[in-house]
Coordinates of C-alpha atoms in Angstrom, one line a residue:
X16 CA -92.8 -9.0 173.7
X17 CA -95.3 -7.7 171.4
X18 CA -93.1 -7.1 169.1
X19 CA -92.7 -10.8 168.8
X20 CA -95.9 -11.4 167.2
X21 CA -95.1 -8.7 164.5
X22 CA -91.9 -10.5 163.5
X23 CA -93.5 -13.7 163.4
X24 CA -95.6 -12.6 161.4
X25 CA -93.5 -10.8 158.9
X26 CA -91.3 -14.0 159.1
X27 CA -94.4 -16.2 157.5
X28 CA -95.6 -13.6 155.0
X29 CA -92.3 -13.4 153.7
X30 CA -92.4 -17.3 153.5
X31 CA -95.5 -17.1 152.1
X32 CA -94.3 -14.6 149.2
X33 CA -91.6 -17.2 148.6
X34 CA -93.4 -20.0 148.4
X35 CA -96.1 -18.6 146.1
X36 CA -92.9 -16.7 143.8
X37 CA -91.9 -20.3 143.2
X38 CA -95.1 -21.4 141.8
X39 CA -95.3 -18.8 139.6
X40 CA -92.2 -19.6 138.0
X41 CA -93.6 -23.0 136.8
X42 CA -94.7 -22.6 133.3
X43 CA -98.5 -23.6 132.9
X44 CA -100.5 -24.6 129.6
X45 CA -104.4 -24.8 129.7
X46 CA -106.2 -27.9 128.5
X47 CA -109.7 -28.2 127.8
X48 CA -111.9 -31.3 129.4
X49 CA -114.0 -31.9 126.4
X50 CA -110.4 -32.5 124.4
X51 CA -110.2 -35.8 127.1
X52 CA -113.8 -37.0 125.8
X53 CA -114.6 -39.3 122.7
X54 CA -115.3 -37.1 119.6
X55 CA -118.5 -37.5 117.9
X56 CA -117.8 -35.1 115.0
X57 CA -114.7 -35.0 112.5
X58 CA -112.6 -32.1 112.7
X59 CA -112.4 -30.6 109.3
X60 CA -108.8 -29.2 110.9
X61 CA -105.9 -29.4 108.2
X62 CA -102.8 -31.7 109.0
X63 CA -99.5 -30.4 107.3
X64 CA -96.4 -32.5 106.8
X65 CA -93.1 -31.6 106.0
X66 CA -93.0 -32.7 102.7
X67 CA -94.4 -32.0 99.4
X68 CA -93.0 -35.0 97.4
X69 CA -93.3 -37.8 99.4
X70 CA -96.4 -40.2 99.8
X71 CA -99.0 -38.7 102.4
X72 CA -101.7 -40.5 102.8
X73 CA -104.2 -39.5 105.9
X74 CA -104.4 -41.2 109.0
X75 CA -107.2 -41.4 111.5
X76 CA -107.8 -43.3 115.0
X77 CA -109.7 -45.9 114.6
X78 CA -112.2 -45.4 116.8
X79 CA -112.6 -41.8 116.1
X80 CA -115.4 -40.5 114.1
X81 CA -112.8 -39.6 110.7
X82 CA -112.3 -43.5 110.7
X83 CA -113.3 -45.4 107.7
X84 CA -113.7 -48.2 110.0
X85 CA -117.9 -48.7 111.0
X86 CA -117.5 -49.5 114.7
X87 CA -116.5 -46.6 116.5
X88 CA -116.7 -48.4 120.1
X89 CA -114.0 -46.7 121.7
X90 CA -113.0 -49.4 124.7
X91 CA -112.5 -48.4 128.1
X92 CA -109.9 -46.9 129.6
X93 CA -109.6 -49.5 131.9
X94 CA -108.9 -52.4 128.9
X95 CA -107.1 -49.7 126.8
X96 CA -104.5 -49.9 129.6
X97 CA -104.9 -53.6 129.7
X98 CA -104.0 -54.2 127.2
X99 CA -101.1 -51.2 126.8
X100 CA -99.5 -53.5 129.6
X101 CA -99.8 -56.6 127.8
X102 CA -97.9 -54.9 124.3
X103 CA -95.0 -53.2 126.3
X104 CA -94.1 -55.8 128.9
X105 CA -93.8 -58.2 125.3
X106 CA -91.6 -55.0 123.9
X107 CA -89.7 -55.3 127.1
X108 CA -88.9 -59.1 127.4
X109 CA -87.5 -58.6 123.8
X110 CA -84.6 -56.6 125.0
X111 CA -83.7 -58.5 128.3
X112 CA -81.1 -60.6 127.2
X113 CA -79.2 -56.9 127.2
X114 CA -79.6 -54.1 128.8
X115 CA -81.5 -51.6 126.8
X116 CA -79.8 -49.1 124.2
X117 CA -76.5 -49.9 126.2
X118 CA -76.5 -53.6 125.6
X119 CA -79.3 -54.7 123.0
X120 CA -78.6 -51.8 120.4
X121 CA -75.1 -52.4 120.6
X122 CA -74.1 -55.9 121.6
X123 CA -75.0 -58.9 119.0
X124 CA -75.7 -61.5 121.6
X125 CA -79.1 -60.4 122.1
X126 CA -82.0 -62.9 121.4
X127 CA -85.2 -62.8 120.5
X128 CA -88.6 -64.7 121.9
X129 CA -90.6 -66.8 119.9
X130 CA -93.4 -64.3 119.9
X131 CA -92.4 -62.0 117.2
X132 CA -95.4 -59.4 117.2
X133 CA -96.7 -57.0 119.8
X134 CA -100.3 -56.6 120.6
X135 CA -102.6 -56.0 117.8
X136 CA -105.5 -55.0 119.8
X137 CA -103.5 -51.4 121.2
X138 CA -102.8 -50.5 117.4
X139 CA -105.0 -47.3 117.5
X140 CA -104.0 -45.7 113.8
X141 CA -105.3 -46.5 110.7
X142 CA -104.8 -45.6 107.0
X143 CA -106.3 -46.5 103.6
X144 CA -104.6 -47.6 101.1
X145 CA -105.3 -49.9 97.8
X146 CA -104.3 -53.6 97.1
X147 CA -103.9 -55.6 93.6
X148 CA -104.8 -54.4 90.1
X149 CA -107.5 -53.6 90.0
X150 CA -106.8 -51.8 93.7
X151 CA -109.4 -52.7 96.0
X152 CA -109.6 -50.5 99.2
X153 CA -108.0 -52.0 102.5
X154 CA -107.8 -50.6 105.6
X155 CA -105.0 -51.4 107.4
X156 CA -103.7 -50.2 111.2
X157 CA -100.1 -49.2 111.0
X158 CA -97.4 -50.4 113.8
X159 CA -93.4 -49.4 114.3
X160 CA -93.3 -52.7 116.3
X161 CA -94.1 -55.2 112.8
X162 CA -92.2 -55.3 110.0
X163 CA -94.7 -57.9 108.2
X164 CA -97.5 -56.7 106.7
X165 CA -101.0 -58.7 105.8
X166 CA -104.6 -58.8 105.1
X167 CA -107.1 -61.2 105.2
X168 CA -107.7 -62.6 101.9
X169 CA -110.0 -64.8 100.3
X170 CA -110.7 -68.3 100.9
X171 CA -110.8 -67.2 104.4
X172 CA -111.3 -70.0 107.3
X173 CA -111.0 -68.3 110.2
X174 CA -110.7 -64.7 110.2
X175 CA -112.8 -61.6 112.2
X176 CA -115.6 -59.5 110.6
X177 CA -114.2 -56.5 108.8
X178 CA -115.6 -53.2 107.0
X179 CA -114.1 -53.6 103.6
X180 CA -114.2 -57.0 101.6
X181 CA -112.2 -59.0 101.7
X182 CA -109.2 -59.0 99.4
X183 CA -109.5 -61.8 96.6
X184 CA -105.8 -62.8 95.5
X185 CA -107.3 -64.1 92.3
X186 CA -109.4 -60.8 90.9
X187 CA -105.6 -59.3 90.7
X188 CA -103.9 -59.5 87.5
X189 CA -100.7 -58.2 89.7
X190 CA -100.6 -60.5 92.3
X191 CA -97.9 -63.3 92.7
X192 CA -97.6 -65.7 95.8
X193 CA -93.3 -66.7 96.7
X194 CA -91.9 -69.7 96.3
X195 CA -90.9 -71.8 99.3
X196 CA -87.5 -71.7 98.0
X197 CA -87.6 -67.9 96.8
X198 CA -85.1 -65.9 99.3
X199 CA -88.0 -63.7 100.8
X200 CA -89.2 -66.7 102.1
X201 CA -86.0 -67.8 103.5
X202 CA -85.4 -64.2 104.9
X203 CA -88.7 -64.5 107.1
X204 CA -86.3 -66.4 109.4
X205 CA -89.0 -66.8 112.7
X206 CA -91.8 -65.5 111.0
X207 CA -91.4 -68.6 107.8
X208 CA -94.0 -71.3 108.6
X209 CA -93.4 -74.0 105.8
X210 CA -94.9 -74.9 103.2
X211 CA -98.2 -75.0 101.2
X212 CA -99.2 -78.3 99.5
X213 CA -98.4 -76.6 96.4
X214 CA -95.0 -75.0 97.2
X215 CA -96.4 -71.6 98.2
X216 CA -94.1 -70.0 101.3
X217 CA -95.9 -69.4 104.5
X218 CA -95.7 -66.9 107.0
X219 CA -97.1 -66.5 110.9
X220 CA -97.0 -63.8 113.3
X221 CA -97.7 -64.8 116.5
X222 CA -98.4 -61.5 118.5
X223 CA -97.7 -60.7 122.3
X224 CA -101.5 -60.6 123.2
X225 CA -102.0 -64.1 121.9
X226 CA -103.5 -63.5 118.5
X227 CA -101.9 -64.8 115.2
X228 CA -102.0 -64.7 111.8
X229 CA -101.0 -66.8 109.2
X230 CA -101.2 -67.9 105.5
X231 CA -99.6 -67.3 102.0
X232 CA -96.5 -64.7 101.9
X233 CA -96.9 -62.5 98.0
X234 CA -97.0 -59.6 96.4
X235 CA -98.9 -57.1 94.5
X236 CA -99.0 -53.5 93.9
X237 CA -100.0 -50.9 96.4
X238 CA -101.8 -47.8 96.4
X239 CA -100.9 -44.9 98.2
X240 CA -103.3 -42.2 97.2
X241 CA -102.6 -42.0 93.2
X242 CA -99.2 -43.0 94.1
X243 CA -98.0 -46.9 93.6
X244 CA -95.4 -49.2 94.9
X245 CA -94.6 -52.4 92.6
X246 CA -94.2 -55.7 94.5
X247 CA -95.2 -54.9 97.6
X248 CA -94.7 -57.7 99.9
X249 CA -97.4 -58.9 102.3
X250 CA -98.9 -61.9 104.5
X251 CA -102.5 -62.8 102.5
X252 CA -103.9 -64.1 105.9
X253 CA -106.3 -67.6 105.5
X254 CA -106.2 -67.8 109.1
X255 CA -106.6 -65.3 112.1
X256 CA -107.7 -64.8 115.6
X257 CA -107.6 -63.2 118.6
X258 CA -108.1 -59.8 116.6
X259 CA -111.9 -58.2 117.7
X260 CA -111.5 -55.2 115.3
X261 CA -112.7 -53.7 112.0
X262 CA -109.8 -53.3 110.3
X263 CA -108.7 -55.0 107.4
X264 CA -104.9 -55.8 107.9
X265 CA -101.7 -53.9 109.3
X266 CA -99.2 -52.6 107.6
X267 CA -95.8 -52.9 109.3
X268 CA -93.5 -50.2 109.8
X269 CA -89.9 -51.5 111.6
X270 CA -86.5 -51.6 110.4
X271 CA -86.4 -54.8 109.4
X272 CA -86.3 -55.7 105.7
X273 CA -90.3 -57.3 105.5
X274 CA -91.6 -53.8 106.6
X275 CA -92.8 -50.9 103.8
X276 CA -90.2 -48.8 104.9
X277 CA -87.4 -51.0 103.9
X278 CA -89.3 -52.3 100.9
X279 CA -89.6 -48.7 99.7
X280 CA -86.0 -47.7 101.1
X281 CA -84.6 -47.3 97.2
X282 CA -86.8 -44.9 96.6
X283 CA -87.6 -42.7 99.6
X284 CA -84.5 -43.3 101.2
X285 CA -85.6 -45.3 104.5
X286 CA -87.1 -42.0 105.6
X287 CA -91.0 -41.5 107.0
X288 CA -93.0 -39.8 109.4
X289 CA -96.1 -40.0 110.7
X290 CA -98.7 -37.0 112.5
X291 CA -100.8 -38.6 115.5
X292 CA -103.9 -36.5 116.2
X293 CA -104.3 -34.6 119.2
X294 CA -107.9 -36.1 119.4
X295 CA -109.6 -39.4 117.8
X296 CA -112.2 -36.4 116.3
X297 CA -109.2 -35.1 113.9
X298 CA -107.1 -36.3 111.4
X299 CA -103.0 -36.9 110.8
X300 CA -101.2 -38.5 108.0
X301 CA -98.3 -40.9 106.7
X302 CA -95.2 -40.0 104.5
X303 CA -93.3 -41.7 102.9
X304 CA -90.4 -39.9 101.8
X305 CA -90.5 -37.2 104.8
X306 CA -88.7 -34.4 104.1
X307 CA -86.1 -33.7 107.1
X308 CA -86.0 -29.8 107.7
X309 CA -87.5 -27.8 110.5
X310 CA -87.3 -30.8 112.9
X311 CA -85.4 -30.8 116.5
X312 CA -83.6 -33.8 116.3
X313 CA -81.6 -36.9 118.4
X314 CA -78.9 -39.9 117.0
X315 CA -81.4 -43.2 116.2
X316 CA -80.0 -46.1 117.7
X317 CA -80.5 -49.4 116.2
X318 CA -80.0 -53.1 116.9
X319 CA -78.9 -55.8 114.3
X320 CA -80.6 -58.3 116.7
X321 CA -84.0 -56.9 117.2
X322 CA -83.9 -54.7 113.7
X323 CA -87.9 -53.8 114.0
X324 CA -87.5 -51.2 116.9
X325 CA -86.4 -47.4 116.7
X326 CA -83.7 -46.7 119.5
X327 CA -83.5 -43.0 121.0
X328 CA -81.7 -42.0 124.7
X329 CA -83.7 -39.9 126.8
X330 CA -81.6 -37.5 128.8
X331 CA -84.1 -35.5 131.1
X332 CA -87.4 -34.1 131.7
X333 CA -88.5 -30.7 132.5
X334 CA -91.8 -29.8 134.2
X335 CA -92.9 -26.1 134.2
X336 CA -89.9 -25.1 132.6
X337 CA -87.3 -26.3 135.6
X338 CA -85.4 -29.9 135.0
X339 CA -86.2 -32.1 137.1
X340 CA -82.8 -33.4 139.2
X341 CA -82.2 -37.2 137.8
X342 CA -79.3 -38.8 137.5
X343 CA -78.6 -39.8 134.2
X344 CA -77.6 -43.0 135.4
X345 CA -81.7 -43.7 135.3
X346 CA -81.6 -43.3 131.4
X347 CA -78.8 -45.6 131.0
X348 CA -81.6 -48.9 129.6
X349 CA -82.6 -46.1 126.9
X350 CA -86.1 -46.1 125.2
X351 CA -87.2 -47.1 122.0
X352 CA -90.3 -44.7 119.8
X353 CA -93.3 -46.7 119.4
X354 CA -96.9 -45.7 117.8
X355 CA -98.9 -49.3 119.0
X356 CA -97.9 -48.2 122.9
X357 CA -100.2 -45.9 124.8
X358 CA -98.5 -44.3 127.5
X359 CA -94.7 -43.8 128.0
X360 CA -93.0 -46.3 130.3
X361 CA -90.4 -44.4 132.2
X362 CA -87.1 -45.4 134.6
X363 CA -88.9 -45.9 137.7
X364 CA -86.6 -43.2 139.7
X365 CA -87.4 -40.6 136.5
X366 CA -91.0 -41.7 136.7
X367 CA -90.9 -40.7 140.5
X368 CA -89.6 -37.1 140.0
X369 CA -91.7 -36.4 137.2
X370 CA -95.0 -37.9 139.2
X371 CA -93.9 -35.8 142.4
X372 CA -93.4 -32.1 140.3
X373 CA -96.6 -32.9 138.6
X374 CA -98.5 -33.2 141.9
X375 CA -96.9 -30.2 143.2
X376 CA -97.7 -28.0 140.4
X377 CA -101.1 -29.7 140.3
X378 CA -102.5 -28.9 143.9
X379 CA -105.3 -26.6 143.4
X380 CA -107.3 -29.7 142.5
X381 CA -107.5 -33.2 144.3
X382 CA -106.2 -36.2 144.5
X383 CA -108.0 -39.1 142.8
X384 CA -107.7 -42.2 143.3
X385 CA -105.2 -44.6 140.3
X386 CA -106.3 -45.9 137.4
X387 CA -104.5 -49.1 136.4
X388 CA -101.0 -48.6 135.6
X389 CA -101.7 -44.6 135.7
X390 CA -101.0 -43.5 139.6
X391 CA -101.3 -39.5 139.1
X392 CA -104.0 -38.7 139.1
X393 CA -106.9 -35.6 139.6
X394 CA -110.4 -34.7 140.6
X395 CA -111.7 -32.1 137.4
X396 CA -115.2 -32.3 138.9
X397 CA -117.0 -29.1 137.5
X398 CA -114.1 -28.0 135.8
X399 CA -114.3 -27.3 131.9
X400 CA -111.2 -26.6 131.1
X401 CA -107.9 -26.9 133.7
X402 CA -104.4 -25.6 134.3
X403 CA -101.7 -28.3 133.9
X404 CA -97.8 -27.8 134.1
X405 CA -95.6 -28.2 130.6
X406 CA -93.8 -31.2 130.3
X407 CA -90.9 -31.6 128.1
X408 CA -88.8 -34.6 127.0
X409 CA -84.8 -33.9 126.2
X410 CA -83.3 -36.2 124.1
X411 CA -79.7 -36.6 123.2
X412 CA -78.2 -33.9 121.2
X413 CA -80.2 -31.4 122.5
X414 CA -83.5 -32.2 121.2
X415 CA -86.2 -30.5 123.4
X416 CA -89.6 -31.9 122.7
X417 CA -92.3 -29.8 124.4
X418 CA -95.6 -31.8 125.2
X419 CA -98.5 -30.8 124.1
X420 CA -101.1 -30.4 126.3
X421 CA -103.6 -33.5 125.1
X422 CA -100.0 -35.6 125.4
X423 CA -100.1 -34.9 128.9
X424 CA -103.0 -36.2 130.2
X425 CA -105.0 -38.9 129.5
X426 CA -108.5 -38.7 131.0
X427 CA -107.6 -37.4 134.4
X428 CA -104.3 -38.9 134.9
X429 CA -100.7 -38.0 134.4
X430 CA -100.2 -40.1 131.0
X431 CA -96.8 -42.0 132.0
X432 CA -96.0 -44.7 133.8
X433 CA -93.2 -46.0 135.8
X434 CA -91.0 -49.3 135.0
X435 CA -90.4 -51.2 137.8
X436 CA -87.0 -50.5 137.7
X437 CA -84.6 -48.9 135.7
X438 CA -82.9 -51.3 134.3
X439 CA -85.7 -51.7 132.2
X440 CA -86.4 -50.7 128.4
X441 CA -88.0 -47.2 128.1
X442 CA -90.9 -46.4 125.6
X443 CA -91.9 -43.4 124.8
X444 CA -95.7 -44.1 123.5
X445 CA -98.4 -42.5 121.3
X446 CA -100.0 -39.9 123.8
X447 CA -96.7 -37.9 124.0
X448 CA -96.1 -38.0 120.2
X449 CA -99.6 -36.7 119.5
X450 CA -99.9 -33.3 117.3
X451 CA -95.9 -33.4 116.2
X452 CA -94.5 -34.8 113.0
X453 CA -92.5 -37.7 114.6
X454 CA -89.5 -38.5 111.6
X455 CA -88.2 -41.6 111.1
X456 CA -85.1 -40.6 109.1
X457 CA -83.4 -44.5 108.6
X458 CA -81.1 -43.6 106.3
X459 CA -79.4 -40.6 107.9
X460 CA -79.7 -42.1 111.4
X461 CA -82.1 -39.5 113.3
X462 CA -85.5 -39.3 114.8
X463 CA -87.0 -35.9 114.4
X464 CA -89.8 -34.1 115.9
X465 CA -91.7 -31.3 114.3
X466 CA -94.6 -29.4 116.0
X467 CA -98.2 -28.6 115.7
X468 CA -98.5 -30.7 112.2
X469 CA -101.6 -32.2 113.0

């Protein structure tokens, strides 16, 4: 009988040895804490995109301390998410007369709401460009969920305090308001609002958080960098509200034909790309004109109905290097790219598997308890810098996009959420594009991801 014991014993250890074999096979990336935190310096690190002959202009969060914008009061996380809510459950509702890539991107009998816009008050990137001849200095969030673009111009009644002046329609010798009979006006379709007394054709976006703008549709010249693009078509905004931020204007960058990319489509040939930082203490950029090589790429899918948003079909996910087992069935609503949302909204049965690896190759630290709409989360308590598993996203036609690690986590939480279902519309959001050069390639049909650009 005492040899019993001895077996038993052998029997666990063994067990043991298995059990701990297994962990080690998950493959691990270190994060630092103080990457998590609010900057207070700007990184002088150098972003570097793809191409040499587009337009790059840099690109900063605007709240970080490389913004041009003068309040830097980063808001909580608790209203970031809030708000994050608010702009994808709009995205959402936009597709639910069809069922995600399978039925809006492909069937025509999709329709639209009345609220055209997203949320203007997620919008975390800005750039700075120059309006009107002579160019005066505008600095304008950018947003693959608008295709209109505006400022707020002069005479002004109701608009929100801003860090640059505000743009005067009549100092430009370039500028030119459209006609309410002019075809741009007629192709603003929902976004036309009548109109002036003296002929001049009106626009409105009414966005998914309940702030609008409105006032003259025109156009002028724009600067990007010492580069310029004739005509550019924009909103002058007389009227705005619900907007509580610095920045001057936003600068629209769907598919449909109002946006800059589609404006600028006969000369860079509908292709751009875009570097999010890893941190709101360093700096990306914008290109026009991307060039297309060294990128990992997956088929763009697009909808004549809802032309603003950027279709892709996410396949699978892999945690420490093993795919998770989903059925493929759960990525059958599809996803769409999106730099104004947050954090990625997931099928809720991938969401599950992803949530239940994480915590299993997260359990040298504790639980803690959720934080909004972010359920995975950890204690870091004394910890400096901790040990989190990889995470990649695999996209149709073999794109594998490894994560880095600050698109991972956001404060101490797994930085993806689950839909409430999967019938739902995915949305893979800014945290997990962060450091890559995500490429918009209209023209030949792909999104591309290219890493550590930024």
């Amino acid at each position: 009988m005492a040899s019993v014991p001895k077996l038993l014993l052998l029997v666990l250890c063994s067990y043991h040895t298995l059990v701990a074999h297994a962990g080690g096979d998950l493959s691990y990336t270190v994060l630092s804490l103080g990457s998590l935190k609010s900057d207070s310096v700007c990184s002088k690190t150098k972003a570097t995109p793809s191409s040499s002959t587009g337009f790059t202009v840099p690109l900063h969060h605007r709240h970080g301390p490389c913004s041009p914008l003068t309040s830097k009061n980063m808001p909580t996380l608790a209203e970031k998410l809030q708000r994050d809510k608010l702009r994808a459950a709009n995205i959402q509702r936009k597709f639910s007369a069809a069922i995600g890539i399978g039925g809006a991107f492909q069937q025509s009998d999709a329709t639209v709401p009345t609220t055209l816009g997203t949320s203007l008050n997620t919008l975390e990137y800005v750039i700075t460009v120059g309006l009107g001849s002579p160019a005066v200095t505008q600095t304008v969030l950018i947003d693959t969920g608008s295709d209109v673009s505006w400022v707020q111009c002069k005479p002004c009644s109701q608009c929100h305090s801003q860090a640059d002046p505000l743009f005067d329609p009549s100092s430009s010798s370039t500028y030119s308001p459209f006609s309410c009979g002019s075809a741009t006006c007629t192709q603003l379709g929902q976004e036309g609002n009548g109109c002036s007394s003296s002929q001049q054709c009106q626009y409105i976006v009414k966005y998914g958080d309940d702030s609008t703008t409105t006032g003259t549709y025109s156009s002028d010249t724009l600067a990007l960098g010492s580069n310029t693009v004739s005509d550019f078509q924009f909103g002058c905004s007389n009227v705005e509200s619900g907007f509580n931020d610095q920045a001057d204007g936003l600068m629209g960058l769907g598919g449909a034909a109002q946006s800059l990319v589609s404006q600028t489509a006969g000369t860079f040939g509908s292709a751009f790309s875009y570097c999010l930082p890893p941190t709101p203490g360093s700096s990306g950029f914008l290109t026009l004109g991307a060039g297309t090589s060294g990128f990992v790429t997956t088929p763009m899918l697009r909808s004549s109905q809802i032309p603003t948003f950027y279709g892709v079909r996410l396949q699978a996910i892999r945690v420490g290097g093993t795919q998770l087992n989903i059925p493929s069935s759960a990525f059958s609503a599809g996803a769409i790219m999106d730099s104004g949302t947050v954090i990625t909204r997931l099928p809720r049965t991938a969401y599950s598997a992803l949530s239940s690896a994480f915590k299993a190759g997260m359990k040298q630290y504790k639980p803690a308890p959720a934080s909004g709409i972010l359920d995975t989360c950890f204690n870091f308590k004394g910890q400096t810098s901790i040990s989190i598993p990889t995470v990649a996203l695999v996209f149709s036609g073999g794109a594998v996009v490894d994560l880095d690690p600050n698109g991972i986590m956001l404060s101490n939480c797994l930085a993806f959420a689950g839909n409430s279902d999967d019938t739902s519309l995915g949305i893979i959001g800014n945290v997990q594009q962060r450091t890559f050069e995500v490429l918009y390639n209209v023209g030949g049909g792909a999104v591309g991801f290219r890493s550590g650009a930024c």
